[in-house]
Amino acid sequence: MRRNTPIVLLSVGHACVDIYQGSVAALVPFFIAERSYSLAVASGIVLAASLLSSVAQPLFGLLTDRWAMPWLLPASTLLGGLGIALSGLSGSYPLTLVFVALSGIGVAAYHPESARVARIAGRGSHRAMGWFATGGTVGFALAPLMVAAVMSVGGLRWTPLLVLPALVGAALCLPVVRVLQERQAAAGSRTAPPAGSDDVASFVRLSVAVVFRSIAFIVLSTFISLYVRQRLGGGMAVGTAALFVLYLGSTVGSVLGGSLAARWDRVAVARWSYLVTAAAVAGVVWVPGPAVFLFLALTSAGLYVPFSLQVTLGQDYLPSRVGTASGITLGLTVSIGGLASPAIGALADTTSLQTALAPLVAMPLLSWLIFRTLPEPPVPGPRSGAAEEADEAVVRAAKPG
């Protein structure tokens, strides 16, 4: 296995998992169309995926801080796919919530361990973590296209087809798992915390900033398809295009964030990104006509420039608890944005969707204010030559033949 192969495989595997995070929002218009759900009821499906995921991610983070569990990567990928695959088969709303929640648990189990593994595979590189995050955003971008394609075949009863990316993602994880298990056998199953002191206060402030970012992105993911259809007219294709632009812009933002962090410090990059994003969200809500697509792309790119940077910032603020930091910054605070969706849906039912989306303009501004108080943590030193040589020896030993 070549030096960069693990991070490439992890990035593609991340895309396969995050297809299921994106699929939840992409399925909402079809649940409304086929089952006549109100906006508030339909957004409860997003809440179901977010709620258990939000609770489970820190727990999985604590476990991965104590034990290396690379086997979680393929297992959780399969669980995430299975839940979405089953979600359209039953007309029962409670059963739909159970299946979507099952997918959320799979996503929750994946992210803390995968972020820890990606940091090892990328040797602490911001660019490598940026590519890993980009994999997830590619999955988000593909989700509405895959869901629309499957729904066009036969509606919700064809959701079992959506399990296919999980099968691919699990298969791609296996070579990386094998190499890491070789390393784990050589070093012992218990993960050793790296040297460094924790800055808990900064980590808490960072987490609050990511929550505000999450509310903006998840609420937009839930309602942007319906909103753009209302503003521009048209059918499902217009709404799917809006969701695709939202997710595609996030891919650009993830790549850009890693590149910018190689030149300037992460806190400054995130701070300026949030300030620009606030103006872009205002454009999405109030600028009329097709320009909404431009502002939508700017919004998603701006929200995702800080995404991978926040993961590495959290890991550097809590160097002794990297799994927990990853579970919170990459998982909990991302999923928790779904908790706001039912409230926004209820407000939209009683007023209008434009009025309900207006408070989202404040979310990146609040993140910007918090980032003004955050320090740039010291970057951990490079690994010793002996440690690098030991890892390379394990990789060579794991090669077939």
mmCIF file of C-alpha atoms in Angstrom:
data_model
loop_
_atom_site.group_PDB
_atom_site.id
_atom_site.type_symbol
_atom_site.label_atom_id
_atom_site.label_comp_id
_atom_site.label_asym_id
_atom_site.label_seq_id
_atom_site.Cartn_x
_atom_site.Cartn_y
_atom_site.Cartn_z
ATOM 1 C CA MET A 1 0.000 0.000 0.000
ATOM 2 C CA ARG A 2 1.493 3.330 -1.067
ATOM 3 C CA ARG A 3 1.952 6.233 1.320
ATOM 4 C CA ASN A 4 -1.159 8.179 0.240
ATOM 5 C CA THR A 5 -3.399 5.187 -0.470
ATOM 6 C CA PRO A 6 -4.943 4.979 3.051
ATOM 7 C CA ILE A 7 -6.123 8.613 3.019
ATOM 8 C CA VAL A 8 -7.544 8.155 -0.508
ATOM 9 C CA LEU A 9 -9.469 5.048 0.548
ATOM 10 C CA LEU A 10 -10.673 6.778 3.707
ATOM 11 C CA SER A 11 -11.854 9.800 1.709
ATOM 12 C CA VAL A 12 -13.873 7.641 -0.694
ATOM 13 C CA GLY A 13 -15.246 5.634 2.235
ATOM 14 C CA HIS A 14 -16.224 8.896 3.935
ATOM 15 C CA ALA A 15 -18.145 9.836 0.790
ATOM 16 C CA CYS A 16 -20.040 6.538 0.924
ATOM 17 C CA VAL A 17 -21.044 7.145 4.558
ATOM 18 C CA ASP A 18 -22.066 10.784 4.177
ATOM 19 C CA ILE A 19 -24.328 9.863 1.290
ATOM 20 C CA TYR A 20 -26.641 8.671 4.072
ATOM 21 C CA GLN A 21 -26.477 11.947 5.971
ATOM 22 C CA GLY A 22 -27.384 13.753 2.749
ATOM 23 C CA SER A 23 -30.046 11.190 1.832
ATOM 24 C CA VAL A 24 -32.194 12.051 4.841
ATOM 25 C CA ALA A 25 -32.782 15.625 3.664
ATOM 26 C CA ALA A 26 -33.046 14.487 0.040
ATOM 27 C CA LEU A 27 -35.845 12.066 0.944
ATOM 28 C CA VAL A 28 -37.938 14.705 2.769
ATOM 29 C CA PRO A 29 -39.713 16.068 -0.377
ATOM 30 C CA PHE A 30 -40.618 12.516 -1.410
ATOM 31 C CA PHE A 31 -42.036 11.693 2.030
ATOM 32 C CA ILE A 32 -44.133 14.874 1.761
ATOM 33 C CA ALA A 33 -45.301 14.002 -1.768
ATOM 34 C CA GLU A 34 -46.126 10.329 -1.173
ATOM 35 C CA ARG A 35 -47.369 10.472 2.416
ATOM 36 C CA SER A 36 -48.763 14.034 2.627
ATOM 37 C CA TYR A 37 -46.606 14.957 5.629
ATOM 38 C CA SER A 38 -46.567 18.566 6.830
ATOM 39 C CA LEU A 39 -43.220 20.384 6.948
ATOM 40 C CA ALA A 40 -43.018 19.946 10.720
ATOM 41 C CA VAL A 41 -43.787 16.209 10.542
ATOM 42 C CA ALA A 42 -41.368 15.631 7.657
ATOM 43 C CA SER A 43 -38.574 17.492 9.441
ATOM 44 C CA GLY A 44 -39.081 15.067 12.334
ATOM 45 C CA ILE A 45 -37.382 12.498 10.096
ATOM 46 C CA VAL A 46 -34.276 14.701 10.035
ATOM 47 C CA LEU A 47 -34.589 15.031 13.812
ATOM 48 C CA ALA A 48 -34.679 11.235 14.195
ATOM 49 C CA ALA A 49 -31.420 10.862 12.278
ATOM 50 C CA SER A 50 -29.810 13.691 14.232
ATOM 51 C CA LEU A 51 -30.986 12.946 17.760
ATOM 52 C CA LEU A 52 -29.487 9.503 18.332
ATOM 53 C CA SER A 53 -26.456 10.423 16.272
ATOM 54 C CA SER A 54 -25.882 13.490 18.463
ATOM 55 C CA VAL A 55 -26.011 11.412 21.644
ATOM 56 C CA ALA A 56 -23.980 8.491 20.288
ATOM 57 C CA GLN A 57 -21.057 10.328 18.682
ATOM 58 C CA PRO A 58 -19.354 11.492 21.906
ATOM 59 C CA LEU A 59 -19.813 7.993 23.366
ATOM 60 C CA PHE A 60 -18.067 6.439 20.389
ATOM 61 C CA GLY A 61 -15.396 9.127 20.717
ATOM 62 C CA LEU A 62 -14.747 8.133 24.331
ATOM 63 C CA LEU A 63 -14.455 4.488 23.293
ATOM 64 C CA THR A 64 -11.983 5.220 20.506
ATOM 65 C CA ASP A 65 -9.859 7.256 22.921
ATOM 66 C CA ARG A 66 -9.550 4.139 25.056
ATOM 67 C CA TRP A 67 -9.290 1.461 22.364
ATOM 68 C CA ALA A 68 -8.399 1.553 18.681
ATOM 69 C CA MET A 69 -11.407 0.155 16.808
ATOM 70 C CA PRO A 70 -10.737 0.387 13.051
ATOM 71 C CA TRP A 71 -13.286 -2.408 12.482
ATOM 72 C CA LEU A 72 -15.960 0.212 13.225
ATOM 73 C CA LEU A 73 -15.362 1.769 9.801
ATOM 74 C CA PRO A 74 -16.874 -1.010 7.633
ATOM 75 C CA ALA A 75 -19.437 -2.048 10.271
ATOM 76 C CA SER A 76 -20.826 1.455 10.763
ATOM 77 C CA THR A 77 -20.860 2.098 7.008
ATOM 78 C CA LEU A 78 -23.098 -0.936 6.504
ATOM 79 C CA LEU A 79 -25.390 0.115 9.368
ATOM 80 C CA GLY A 80 -25.802 3.614 7.935
ATOM 81 C CA GLY A 81 -26.770 2.212 4.563
ATOM 82 C CA LEU A 82 -29.133 -0.385 5.974
ATOM 83 C CA GLY A 83 -31.216 2.180 7.864
ATOM 84 C CA ILE A 84 -31.783 4.367 4.805
ATOM 85 C CA ALA A 85 -32.456 1.312 2.638
ATOM 86 C CA LEU A 86 -35.303 0.276 4.944
ATOM 87 C CA SER A 87 -36.729 3.762 5.542
ATOM 88 C CA GLY A 88 -39.054 3.819 2.543
ATOM 89 C CA LEU A 89 -40.470 0.313 2.853
ATOM 90 C CA SER A 90 -43.011 0.925 5.601
ATOM 91 C CA GLY A 91 -45.844 3.443 5.499
ATOM 92 C CA SER A 92 -45.632 3.625 9.285
ATOM 93 C CA TYR A 93 -44.203 6.944 10.484
ATOM 94 C CA PRO A 94 -42.776 5.460 13.733
ATOM 95 C CA LEU A 95 -41.024 2.672 11.789
ATOM 96 C CA THR A 96 -39.610 5.218 9.358
ATOM 97 C CA LEU A 97 -38.188 7.147 12.310
ATOM 98 C CA VAL A 98 -36.642 3.947 13.716
ATOM 99 C CA PHE A 99 -34.936 3.072 10.430
ATOM 100 C CA VAL A 100 -33.621 6.604 9.905
ATOM 101 C CA ALA A 101 -32.377 6.658 13.520
ATOM 102 C CA LEU A 102 -30.592 3.349 12.868
ATOM 103 C CA SER A 103 -28.778 4.988 9.980
ATOM 104 C CA GLY A 104 -27.900 7.899 12.252
ATOM 105 C CA ILE A 105 -26.276 5.528 14.745
ATOM 106 C CA GLY A 106 -24.179 4.039 11.953
ATOM 107 C CA VAL A 107 -23.024 7.510 10.916
ATOM 108 C CA ALA A 108 -22.306 8.328 14.577
ATOM 109 C CA ALA A 109 -20.141 5.234 15.010
ATOM 110 C CA TYR A 110 -18.151 6.003 11.863
ATOM 111 C CA HIS A 111 -16.970 9.565 12.356
ATOM 112 C CA PRO A 112 -14.897 9.613 15.585
ATOM 113 C CA GLU A 113 -12.816 6.568 14.649
ATOM 114 C CA SER A 114 -12.478 7.592 11.006
ATOM 115 C CA ALA A 115 -11.229 11.064 11.988
ATOM 116 C CA ARG A 116 -8.662 9.498 14.340
ATOM 117 C CA VAL A 117 -7.552 7.099 11.617
ATOM 118 C CA ALA A 118 -7.429 9.893 9.000
ATOM 119 C CA ARG A 119 -5.183 11.964 11.266
ATOM 120 C CA ILE A 120 -2.794 9.005 11.537
ATOM 121 C CA ALA A 121 -2.963 8.211 7.819
ATOM 122 C CA GLY A 122 -2.417 11.864 6.887
ATOM 123 C CA ARG A 123 0.382 12.297 9.468
ATOM 124 C CA GLY A 124 -1.317 15.401 10.878
ATOM 125 C CA SER A 125 -1.462 17.237 7.537
ATOM 126 C CA HIS A 126 -4.205 19.879 7.176
ATOM 127 C CA ARG A 127 -4.369 19.089 3.455
ATOM 128 C CA ALA A 128 -4.879 15.388 4.146
ATOM 129 C CA MET A 129 -7.657 16.131 6.623
ATOM 130 C CA GLY A 130 -9.115 18.532 4.074
ATOM 131 C CA TRP A 131 -9.261 15.743 1.485
ATOM 132 C CA PHE A 132 -10.838 13.428 4.047
ATOM 133 C CA ALA A 133 -13.513 16.054 4.773
ATOM 134 C CA THR A 134 -13.954 16.590 1.038
ATOM 135 C CA GLY A 135 -14.850 12.924 0.685
ATOM 136 C CA GLY A 136 -17.765 13.503 3.034
ATOM 137 C CA THR A 137 -18.964 16.556 1.136
ATOM 138 C CA VAL A 138 -18.805 14.624 -2.149
ATOM 139 C CA GLY A 139 -21.093 12.072 -0.522
ATOM 140 C CA PHE A 140 -23.463 14.868 0.484
ATOM 141 C CA ALA A 141 -23.402 16.203 -3.094
ATOM 142 C CA LEU A 142 -24.149 12.807 -4.611
ATOM 143 C CA ALA A 143 -27.007 12.067 -2.195
ATOM 144 C CA PRO A 144 -29.777 14.136 -3.863
ATOM 145 C CA LEU A 145 -28.826 12.826 -7.302
ATOM 146 C CA MET A 146 -28.851 9.204 -6.141
ATOM 147 C CA VAL A 147 -32.101 9.631 -4.228
ATOM 148 C CA ALA A 148 -33.788 11.366 -7.176
ATOM 149 C CA ALA A 149 -32.616 8.616 -9.549
ATOM 150 C CA VAL A 150 -33.919 5.850 -7.278
ATOM 151 C CA MET A 151 -37.213 7.650 -6.569
ATOM 152 C CA SER A 152 -37.804 8.101 -10.301
ATOM 153 C CA VAL A 153 -37.719 4.316 -10.705
ATOM 154 C CA GLY A 154 -40.536 3.517 -8.313
ATOM 155 C CA GLY A 155 -40.780 5.926 -5.382
ATOM 156 C CA LEU A 156 -40.029 5.177 -1.754
ATOM 157 C CA ARG A 157 -40.450 1.416 -2.108
ATOM 158 C CA TRP A 158 -37.170 1.351 -4.062
ATOM 159 C CA THR A 159 -35.031 2.718 -1.204
ATOM 160 C CA PRO A 160 -33.280 -0.695 -0.769
ATOM 161 C CA LEU A 161 -31.198 0.268 -3.824
ATOM 162 C CA LEU A 162 -29.594 2.979 -1.686
ATOM 163 C CA VAL A 163 -27.640 0.335 0.258
ATOM 164 C CA LEU A 164 -25.173 -0.033 -2.644
ATOM 165 C CA PRO A 165 -22.804 2.816 -1.610
ATOM 166 C CA ALA A 166 -22.537 1.224 1.846
ATOM 167 C CA LEU A 167 -21.364 -2.038 0.313
ATOM 168 C CA VAL A 168 -18.734 -0.190 -1.718
ATOM 169 C CA GLY A 169 -17.603 1.926 1.248
ATOM 170 C CA ALA A 170 -17.268 -1.068 3.555
ATOM 171 C CA ALA A 171 -15.169 -2.907 0.964
ATOM 172 C CA LEU A 172 -12.834 0.099 0.558
ATOM 173 C CA CYS A 173 -12.330 0.323 4.328
ATOM 174 C CA LEU A 174 -11.050 -3.234 4.633
ATOM 175 C CA PRO A 175 -7.469 -2.696 3.312
ATOM 176 C CA VAL A 176 -7.004 0.268 5.676
ATOM 177 C CA VAL A 177 -8.418 -1.740 8.584
ATOM 178 C CA ARG A 178 -5.989 -4.573 7.872
ATOM 179 C CA VAL A 179 -2.969 -2.253 7.944
ATOM 180 C CA LEU A 180 -4.153 -0.532 11.136
ATOM 181 C CA GLN A 181 -4.803 -3.853 12.854
ATOM 182 C CA GLU A 182 -1.197 -4.825 12.078
ATOM 183 C CA ARG A 183 -0.049 -1.596 13.713
ATOM 184 C CA GLN A 184 -2.429 -2.159 16.616
ATOM 185 C CA ALA A 185 -1.052 -5.673 17.186
ATOM 186 C CA ALA A 186 2.471 -4.257 17.275
ATOM 187 C CA ALA A 187 1.636 -1.371 19.634
ATOM 188 C CA GLY A 188 -1.094 -2.951 21.817
ATOM 189 C CA SER A 189 -4.861 -2.491 21.590
ATOM 190 C CA ARG A 190 -5.059 0.447 23.981
ATOM 191 C CA THR A 191 -4.504 3.824 22.310
ATOM 192 C CA ALA A 192 -1.867 5.963 23.998
ATOM 193 C CA PRO A 193 -2.783 9.639 24.433
ATOM 194 C CA PRO A 194 -0.296 12.028 22.822
ATOM 195 C CA ALA A 195 1.648 14.493 24.872
ATOM 196 C CA GLY A 196 0.149 17.946 25.374
ATOM 197 C CA SER A 197 -2.173 19.841 27.684
ATOM 198 C CA ASP A 198 -5.884 20.196 27.005
ATOM 199 C CA ASP A 199 -7.441 23.628 26.444
ATOM 200 C CA VAL A 200 -10.985 22.720 27.460
ATOM 201 C CA ALA A 201 -12.302 26.298 27.501
ATOM 202 C CA SER A 202 -11.265 26.903 23.879
ATOM 203 C CA PHE A 203 -12.656 23.533 22.853
ATOM 204 C CA VAL A 204 -16.050 24.343 24.389
ATOM 205 C CA ARG A 205 -16.186 27.686 22.568
ATOM 206 C CA LEU A 206 -15.197 25.977 19.326
ATOM 207 C CA SER A 207 -17.977 23.416 19.793
ATOM 208 C CA VAL A 208 -20.589 26.150 20.282
ATOM 209 C CA ALA A 209 -19.397 27.858 17.092
ATOM 210 C CA VAL A 210 -19.732 24.580 15.172
ATOM 211 C CA VAL A 211 -23.280 24.128 16.529
ATOM 212 C CA PHE A 212 -24.324 27.468 15.004
ATOM 213 C CA ARG A 213 -22.692 26.453 11.715
ATOM 214 C CA SER A 214 -24.497 23.127 11.874
ATOM 215 C CA ILE A 215 -27.911 24.744 12.363
ATOM 216 C CA ALA A 216 -27.406 26.847 9.233
ATOM 217 C CA PHE A 217 -26.300 23.942 7.052
ATOM 218 C CA ILE A 218 -28.701 21.240 8.256
ATOM 219 C CA VAL A 219 -31.763 23.506 8.133
ATOM 220 C CA LEU A 220 -30.833 24.625 4.619
ATOM 221 C CA SER A 221 -30.320 20.983 3.627
ATOM 222 C CA THR A 222 -33.785 20.137 4.929
ATOM 223 C CA PHE A 223 -35.761 22.950 3.330
ATOM 224 C CA ILE A 224 -33.769 24.398 0.416
ATOM 225 C CA SER A 225 -35.327 22.038 -2.124
ATOM 226 C CA LEU A 226 -38.860 23.161 -1.222
ATOM 227 C CA TYR A 227 -37.801 26.800 -0.845
ATOM 228 C CA VAL A 228 -36.224 27.096 -4.296
ATOM 229 C CA ARG A 229 -39.221 25.376 -5.883
ATOM 230 C CA GLN A 230 -41.486 27.960 -4.222
ATOM 231 C CA ARG A 231 -39.288 30.873 -5.326
ATOM 232 C CA LEU A 232 -38.645 29.773 -8.917
ATOM 233 C CA GLY A 233 -41.482 27.398 -9.679
ATOM 234 C CA GLY A 234 -40.862 24.005 -11.255
ATOM 235 C CA GLY A 235 -40.940 20.424 -10.098
ATOM 236 C CA MET A 236 -38.687 18.061 -8.228
ATOM 237 C CA ALA A 237 -35.812 18.631 -10.687
ATOM 238 C CA VAL A 238 -35.448 22.277 -9.598
ATOM 239 C CA GLY A 239 -35.393 21.298 -5.932
ATOM 240 C CA THR A 240 -32.892 18.503 -6.544
ATOM 241 C CA ALA A 241 -30.654 20.942 -8.436
ATOM 242 C CA ALA A 242 -30.710 23.340 -5.468
ATOM 243 C CA LEU A 243 -29.748 20.597 -3.046
ATOM 244 C CA PHE A 244 -26.987 19.444 -5.394
ATOM 245 C CA VAL A 245 -25.564 22.993 -5.593
ATOM 246 C CA LEU A 246 -25.642 23.236 -1.806
ATOM 247 C CA TYR A 247 -23.695 20.003 -1.420
ATOM 248 C CA LEU A 248 -21.346 20.624 -4.366
ATOM 249 C CA GLY A 249 -20.330 24.011 -2.955
ATOM 250 C CA SER A 250 -19.412 22.278 0.274
ATOM 251 C CA THR A 251 -16.945 20.102 -1.662
ATOM 252 C CA VAL A 252 -15.208 23.190 -3.030
ATOM 253 C CA GLY A 253 -15.130 24.734 0.438
ATOM 254 C CA SER A 254 -13.500 21.678 2.011
ATOM 255 C CA VAL A 255 -10.655 21.617 -0.519
ATOM 256 C CA LEU A 256 -10.199 25.381 -0.263
ATOM 257 C CA GLY A 257 -10.103 25.272 3.541
ATOM 258 C CA GLY A 258 -7.183 22.831 3.642
ATOM 259 C CA SER A 259 -5.244 24.904 1.089
ATOM 260 C CA LEU A 260 -5.836 28.206 2.892
ATOM 261 C CA ALA A 261 -4.798 26.689 6.228
ATOM 262 C CA ALA A 262 -1.446 25.767 4.684
ATOM 263 C CA ARG A 263 -0.768 29.521 4.245
ATOM 264 C CA TRP A 264 -2.617 31.186 7.140
ATOM 265 C CA ASP A 265 -3.644 30.008 10.590
ATOM 266 C CA ARG A 266 -6.883 28.041 10.880
ATOM 267 C CA VAL A 267 -8.662 30.442 13.227
ATOM 268 C CA ALA A 268 -8.196 33.403 10.868
ATOM 269 C CA VAL A 269 -9.363 31.406 7.837
ATOM 270 C CA ALA A 270 -12.495 30.210 9.663
ATOM 271 C CA ARG A 271 -13.261 33.685 11.013
ATOM 272 C CA TRP A 272 -13.219 35.380 7.596
ATOM 273 C CA SER A 273 -15.138 32.512 6.037
ATOM 274 C CA TYR A 274 -18.010 32.868 8.508
ATOM 275 C CA LEU A 275 -18.206 36.612 7.941
ATOM 276 C CA VAL A 276 -18.550 36.144 4.170
ATOM 277 C CA THR A 277 -21.048 33.322 4.680
ATOM 278 C CA ALA A 278 -23.435 35.548 6.639
ATOM 279 C CA ALA A 279 -23.821 37.810 3.584
ATOM 280 C CA ALA A 280 -24.289 34.768 1.326
ATOM 281 C CA VAL A 281 -27.079 33.345 3.511
ATOM 282 C CA ALA A 282 -28.845 36.711 3.354
ATOM 283 C CA GLY A 283 -28.659 36.443 -0.446
ATOM 284 C CA VAL A 284 -30.240 32.987 -0.372
ATOM 285 C CA VAL A 285 -33.138 34.226 1.747
ATOM 286 C CA TRP A 286 -33.893 37.591 0.127
ATOM 287 C CA VAL A 287 -32.346 37.960 -3.354
ATOM 288 C CA PRO A 288 -34.995 36.970 -5.954
ATOM 289 C CA GLY A 289 -34.647 34.941 -9.113
ATOM 290 C CA PRO A 290 -32.051 32.379 -10.280
ATOM 291 C CA ALA A 291 -29.300 34.250 -8.375
ATOM 292 C CA VAL A 292 -30.345 32.079 -5.434
ATOM 293 C CA PHE A 293 -28.160 29.318 -6.912
ATOM 294 C CA LEU A 294 -25.067 31.559 -6.819
ATOM 295 C CA PHE A 295 -25.680 32.585 -3.208
ATOM 296 C CA LEU A 296 -26.406 28.974 -2.325
ATOM 297 C CA ALA A 297 -23.026 27.880 -3.715
ATOM 298 C CA LEU A 298 -21.264 30.695 -1.816
ATOM 299 C CA THR A 299 -23.091 29.751 1.380
ATOM 300 C CA SER A 300 -22.140 26.094 1.247
ATOM 301 C CA ALA A 301 -18.525 26.826 0.309
ATOM 302 C CA GLY A 302 -18.281 29.359 3.139
ATOM 303 C CA LEU A 303 -19.750 26.947 5.681
ATOM 304 C CA TYR A 304 -17.322 24.206 4.635
ATOM 305 C CA VAL A 305 -14.062 26.163 4.418
ATOM 306 C CA PRO A 306 -13.773 25.861 8.242
ATOM 307 C CA PHE A 307 -15.088 22.282 8.391
ATOM 308 C CA SER A 308 -11.882 20.208 8.370
ATOM 309 C CA LEU A 309 -10.045 23.030 10.164
ATOM 310 C CA GLN A 310 -12.480 22.778 13.073
ATOM 311 C CA VAL A 311 -11.804 19.038 13.337
ATOM 312 C CA THR A 312 -8.036 19.525 13.610
ATOM 313 C CA LEU A 313 -8.498 22.534 15.916
ATOM 314 C CA GLY A 314 -10.601 20.379 18.236
ATOM 315 C CA GLN A 315 -7.987 17.625 18.177
ATOM 316 C CA ASP A 316 -5.239 20.151 18.990
ATOM 317 C CA TYR A 317 -7.281 21.728 21.798
ATOM 318 C CA LEU A 318 -7.791 18.233 23.306
ATOM 319 C CA PRO A 319 -4.583 16.349 22.368
ATOM 320 C CA SER A 320 -5.164 13.726 25.071
ATOM 321 C CA ARG A 321 -8.701 12.967 23.834
ATOM 322 C CA VAL A 322 -8.540 13.023 20.051
ATOM 323 C CA GLY A 323 -11.439 10.572 19.616
ATOM 324 C CA THR A 324 -13.727 12.597 21.851
ATOM 325 C CA ALA A 325 -12.725 15.820 20.074
ATOM 326 C CA SER A 326 -13.426 14.212 16.697
ATOM 327 C CA GLY A 327 -16.762 12.813 17.843
ATOM 328 C CA ILE A 328 -17.890 16.264 18.935
ATOM 329 C CA THR A 329 -16.504 18.519 16.187
ATOM 330 C CA LEU A 330 -17.083 16.097 13.300
ATOM 331 C CA GLY A 331 -20.194 14.431 14.654
ATOM 332 C CA LEU A 332 -22.182 15.775 17.588
ATOM 333 C CA THR A 333 -22.139 19.451 16.665
ATOM 334 C CA VAL A 334 -22.880 18.596 13.037
ATOM 335 C CA SER A 335 -25.809 16.303 13.833
ATOM 336 C CA ILE A 336 -27.250 18.558 16.503
ATOM 337 C CA GLY A 337 -28.200 21.094 13.841
ATOM 338 C CA GLY A 338 -31.018 18.730 12.943
ATOM 339 C CA LEU A 339 -32.647 19.457 16.295
ATOM 340 C CA ALA A 340 -33.577 22.907 14.992
ATOM 341 C CA SER A 341 -35.332 21.570 11.876
ATOM 342 C CA PRO A 342 -38.749 20.813 13.473
ATOM 343 C CA ALA A 343 -38.887 24.298 14.988
ATOM 344 C CA ILE A 344 -38.101 25.881 11.629
ATOM 345 C CA GLY A 345 -40.668 23.597 9.974
ATOM 346 C CA ALA A 346 -43.357 24.560 12.486
ATOM 347 C CA LEU A 347 -42.586 28.268 11.960
ATOM 348 C CA ALA A 348 -42.785 27.770 8.182
ATOM 349 C CA ASP A 349 -46.183 26.051 8.527
ATOM 350 C CA THR A 350 -47.596 29.051 10.415
ATOM 351 C CA THR A 351 -45.853 31.852 8.466
ATOM 352 C CA SER A 352 -43.784 31.197 5.333
ATOM 353 C CA LEU A 353 -40.630 29.297 4.518
ATOM 354 C CA GLN A 354 -38.786 32.532 3.733
ATOM 355 C CA THR A 355 -39.656 33.955 7.163
ATOM 356 C CA ALA A 356 -38.595 30.726 8.840
ATOM 357 C CA LEU A 357 -35.205 30.707 7.085
ATOM 358 C CA ALA A 358 -34.397 34.353 7.883
ATOM 359 C CA PRO A 359 -32.873 33.594 11.350
ATOM 360 C CA LEU A 360 -30.209 31.493 9.625
ATOM 361 C CA VAL A 361 -28.397 34.701 8.670
ATOM 362 C CA ALA A 362 -27.417 35.099 12.335
ATOM 363 C CA MET A 363 -25.842 31.634 12.629
ATOM 364 C CA PRO A 364 -22.526 32.296 10.812
ATOM 365 C CA LEU A 365 -22.327 35.707 12.501
ATOM 366 C CA LEU A 366 -22.473 34.015 15.907
ATOM 367 C CA SER A 367 -19.764 31.566 14.811
ATOM 368 C CA TRP A 368 -17.652 34.519 13.637
ATOM 369 C CA LEU A 369 -18.002 36.246 17.002
ATOM 370 C CA ILE A 370 -16.885 33.114 18.847
ATOM 371 C CA PHE A 371 -13.898 32.564 16.548
ATOM 372 C CA ARG A 372 -12.693 36.062 17.423
ATOM 373 C CA THR A 373 -12.054 34.721 20.938
ATOM 374 C CA LEU A 374 -10.213 31.532 19.932
ATOM 375 C CA PRO A 375 -6.413 31.111 19.933
ATOM 376 C CA GLU A 376 -4.493 29.184 17.308
ATOM 377 C CA PRO A 377 -3.222 26.113 19.221
ATOM 378 C CA PRO A 378 0.378 24.940 18.864
ATOM 379 C CA VAL A 379 0.744 22.337 16.136
ATOM 380 C CA PRO A 380 2.068 18.979 17.414
ATOM 381 C CA GLY A 381 5.617 18.271 16.376
ATOM 382 C CA PRO A 382 6.447 15.807 13.620
ATOM 383 C CA ARG A 383 6.688 12.142 14.474
ATOM 384 C CA SER A 384 10.109 10.698 15.039
ATOM 385 C CA GLY A 385 11.965 9.020 12.201
ATOM 386 C CA ALA A 386 11.903 5.730 14.105
ATOM 387 C CA ALA A 387 8.111 5.875 14.404
ATOM 388 C CA GLU A 388 7.753 6.608 10.694
ATOM 389 C CA GLU A 389 10.095 3.716 9.817
ATOM 390 C CA ALA A 390 8.125 1.365 12.074
ATOM 391 C CA ASP A 391 4.861 2.300 10.364
ATOM 392 C CA GLU A 392 6.394 1.835 6.921
ATOM 393 C CA ALA A 393 7.659 -1.600 7.975
ATOM 394 C CA VAL A 394 4.153 -2.602 9.062
ATOM 395 C CA VAL A 395 2.729 -1.429 5.730
ATOM 396 C CA ARG A 396 5.342 -3.423 3.810
ATOM 397 C CA ALA A 397 4.610 -6.485 5.917
ATOM 398 C CA ALA A 398 0.882 -6.159 5.191
ATOM 399 C CA LYS A 399 1.386 -6.286 1.422
ATOM 400 C CA PRO A 400 0.214 -9.498 -0.244
ATOM 401 C CA GLY A 401 2.924 -11.864 -1.433
#
